[in-house]
Amino acid sequence: MAEHEVKQVISQLHSLKVSNLQTAPKLLSKAKLGLLHLNALVPDDKTSPAHLLLATTVLEQGALLSIRLKDTDAFTRYYQQLQPFYSLPANRWSRTGKPANQGKVTGLYLLLLLSVGDYAGFHTVLEGLETTGGKEQLENDQFIQYPVRLEQALMEGSYDKVWGETKGERVPSEEFGVFSEVLINTIRSEIASCSERAYPSLLIANAKNLLFLDSEGAVVQFAQSRGWLAKDGRIYFPQQEEENMAAEKDVMSSTGIVIENTLGYARKLETIV
Amino acid sequence: MADKMDIDAINGEKEAEKVGPAPELPADRVIINNFGLIVQAVNTFDHRFTLRALRSISTLRKADNFAEALVKGIRTAFPKPSNNARRVLEEALPAQHTTVTNGTASNGAKVPEETQFAEVWAYLGVLVQVYLYDAGEHKKGAEFSDHFVDKIRDLNRRTLDPIGAKAYFYYSLFIENLDPKPPSKQSPVMDIRPKLLAALRSAVLRKDADTQSVVTVLLLRNYISTADITQADLLVAQTQLPNSAANSQVCRYLYYLGRIRAIQLSYTQAHEHLVAATRKSPTTGPAVGFYQQATKLLVVVELLMGDIPDRSIFRQASLESALYPYFKLVQAVRVGDLQAFLKCVSVYEDQFRKDGTYSLTLRLRQNVIKTGVRMLSLSYSRISLRDICTRLGVHSEESAEYITAKAIRDGVIEATLDHQQGHLVTTPQRDAYSTMEPSEAFHARIEALLGMRDECVMAMRYPTNKHRQEIAEAAKARERERELAKEIVDGEIDDGEDDGGFEGM
């Protein structure tokens, strides 16, 4: 009975229109209740393959839908709930075949970690995939390769690559597109902080290209938001002088450290002698 | 050669001592002598004797007649065949040994008395584990150990702790060798976690530092083997290694900690732990495998931090061939040659995967680029972005511009960019001695030395009650002094009397 209900909800979820995405959480909770009745929300030794598939389908749908709804907390919850299913041995799935969206959900989770700047978490998950999944699985999965490529480009500083990846056709599926905006904002602020240090001044027209902005007006607006000076068609970065001052102060403040260290040595010497 | 070293490396980590002096006594004598040591340990409550008994395991296991000797030992300790403890131990051994030597124990005219100590039984149990492990009977060993560690935990005797720690070590080792092996998620190592955690809990409650340290390290190893880094991290955050842990356990603990931190990108911490691990670990003998593993990881972490490891590391005899792929890697990173780096990674990929450093080496890509940028900026006072592009092997000028800009922000180079001309202009280098750098380097070295001295002082062992003796001696000395003083005073009086006598004369 409950099984039938869950199946019904799944078909409803599949046929869900973009306009009424908001009803998804309600349907999902209903499906999860059904799974609880079936005792399939958490896999154990006795759960049948059919129920396993049912549960993963619901959870995966939940994960993908919460990404569309931009509810990252819910997505993380679904991701965690899916983990015990993904770590089941292959023979438990028998005829039904492995869950379809494992790569997609994992890839999205990686991208989520990347977009919030949790590089440690990103690499921890990746390390786990590497050791358990093996090389082939990892390198053939475009959904996982996408965030991996992005991370590499971000780390080495090829921001134009990141920009290219976030554009339409390079994004592997529409759920991934949700993060594009976040990522563009991330790289824009990265570029801005790099430019502050790297250029003495910059033409507004050049800045427009560098920052991937649409118009010069947007550049001026962006410049103001970061406290840059825009005059005579050039942008000047006031931070540099402040930093020079800070460096000067640094030498002064380091005297404290030197004194502290020397006192430390003296104290240690005393205990030794 | 590299392969052979690697097998050694793994064995070394598992403490399979392969070299060592041949036993001078026959194996059975050694075992029976060790009973004495253990009994002494129990009576004096000094675990050093137990450790001495355990130390002989490495020589014992290499004896040809280890199994016979073991049976003899068991019969000496438990002469009655009906004894329950004896039955348990003998069941684990292959039948031909137990039947062949049946007569020997009853040969002796006087029947030795039944041993009273659980410690002796546990010691024999560990020997049985060692025997089973060497014989490759992992399944049997796992079953035996499963009951064995439970029994030890139930016995709850402090004098049993060092032996219990060993028992857990072999228990985990057996489980690891059962199919499916980690990193499969169905590996039996997942199933022993609750047991190990329970062992850790009771060890902490009983202030059993030996078992605590061993089990902590085993759990870390267990988690890392299935790539459950988050759980390993949580374990580290929730527990602490006892201060009195043996050096070998501290080494392992630091190594695993370094590994976790490296994966989490906290390279500075990882570096600290790994340096400590390599410094503490023996550099020769059976543990050389561990030293190699730790150094491999250390080299990669150092590269990730942007440092170039010393050339001398790769010249050490025990490391030279094992670290050859890493040497090539360092060479590629040092000159900032992206093509050579990629080639090196693909050539030695299998080796890196085996060492578990592959994903870390992939992260080095950005370091290679950074070093490349730094080399260019050092060599040229002004260079066009186009040239940077071709030298670094980056695909577009735009990328090159962003990369150099990032390098400038991260403080890799001191330079400015000229966007219109497409130039990178290097600002002249400041004198290193006008900065804090020398004093920082000095401070780091002094810190390390002082830390080592502190550890040495703490590691020194003083005989118990020594200070009480000293106090007694000091008190005695004071007594003597007082007596002396009294005598002197008396003497003076005597003298005075004598003087008086003189005068009188």
Coordinates of N, CA and C in Angstrom, one line a residue, chain B residues 8 10-19 58 61 133-134 169-170 173 286:
Chain B
D8 N 58.4 -4.1 1.6 CA 59.1 -3.9 2.9 C 58.4 -2.8 3.6
I10 N 55.3 -1.8 3.5 CA 54.1 -2.1 4.1 C 54.3 -3.1 5.3
N11 N 55.2 -4.0 5.1 CA 55.5 -4.9 6.2 C 56.0 -4.1 7.4
G12 N 56.9 -3.2 7.1 CA 57.5 -2.4 8.1 C 56.4 -1.7 8.9
E13 N 55.5 -1.2 8.3 CA 54.4 -0.5 9.0 C 53.6 -1.4 9.9
K14 N 53.5 -2.7 9.4 CA 52.8 -3.6 10.2 C 53.6 -4.3 11.3
E15 N 54.8 -3.8 11.4 CA 55.7 -4.3 12.5 C 56.1 -5.7 12.3
A16 N 56.2 -6.1 11.1 CA 56.7 -7.5 10.8 C 58.2 -7.4 10.8
E17 N 58.8 -7.6 12.0 CA 60.2 -7.5 12.0 C 60.9 -8.6 11.3
K18 N 61.7 -8.3 10.3 CA 62.3 -9.3 9.4 C 63.8 -9.5 9.8
V19 N 64.4 -8.6 10.4 CA 65.8 -8.8 10.7 C 66.0 -8.7 12.2
S58 N 59.7 -10.9 18.4 CA 60.2 -10.7 17.1 C 61.3 -11.8 16.8
R61 N 59.4 -15.5 16.7 CA 58.6 -15.9 15.5 C 59.4 -16.4 14.4
Y133 N 49.3 -15.4 12.3 CA 49.5 -14.4 11.3 C 50.6 -14.8 10.4
D134 N 51.7 -15.3 10.9 CA 52.8 -15.7 10.1 C 52.4 -16.9 9.2
F169 N 46.2 -5.1 18.5 CA 47.0 -4.8 17.3 C 46.9 -6.0 16.3
Y170 N 47.1 -7.2 16.8 CA 47.0 -8.3 15.9 C 45.6 -8.6 15.4
L173 N 44.9 -6.4 12.7 CA 45.7 -6.8 11.5 C 45.0 -8.0 10.8
P286 N 63.8 -2.7 10.8 CA 62.5 -3.2 10.3 C 61.5 -2.0 10.0

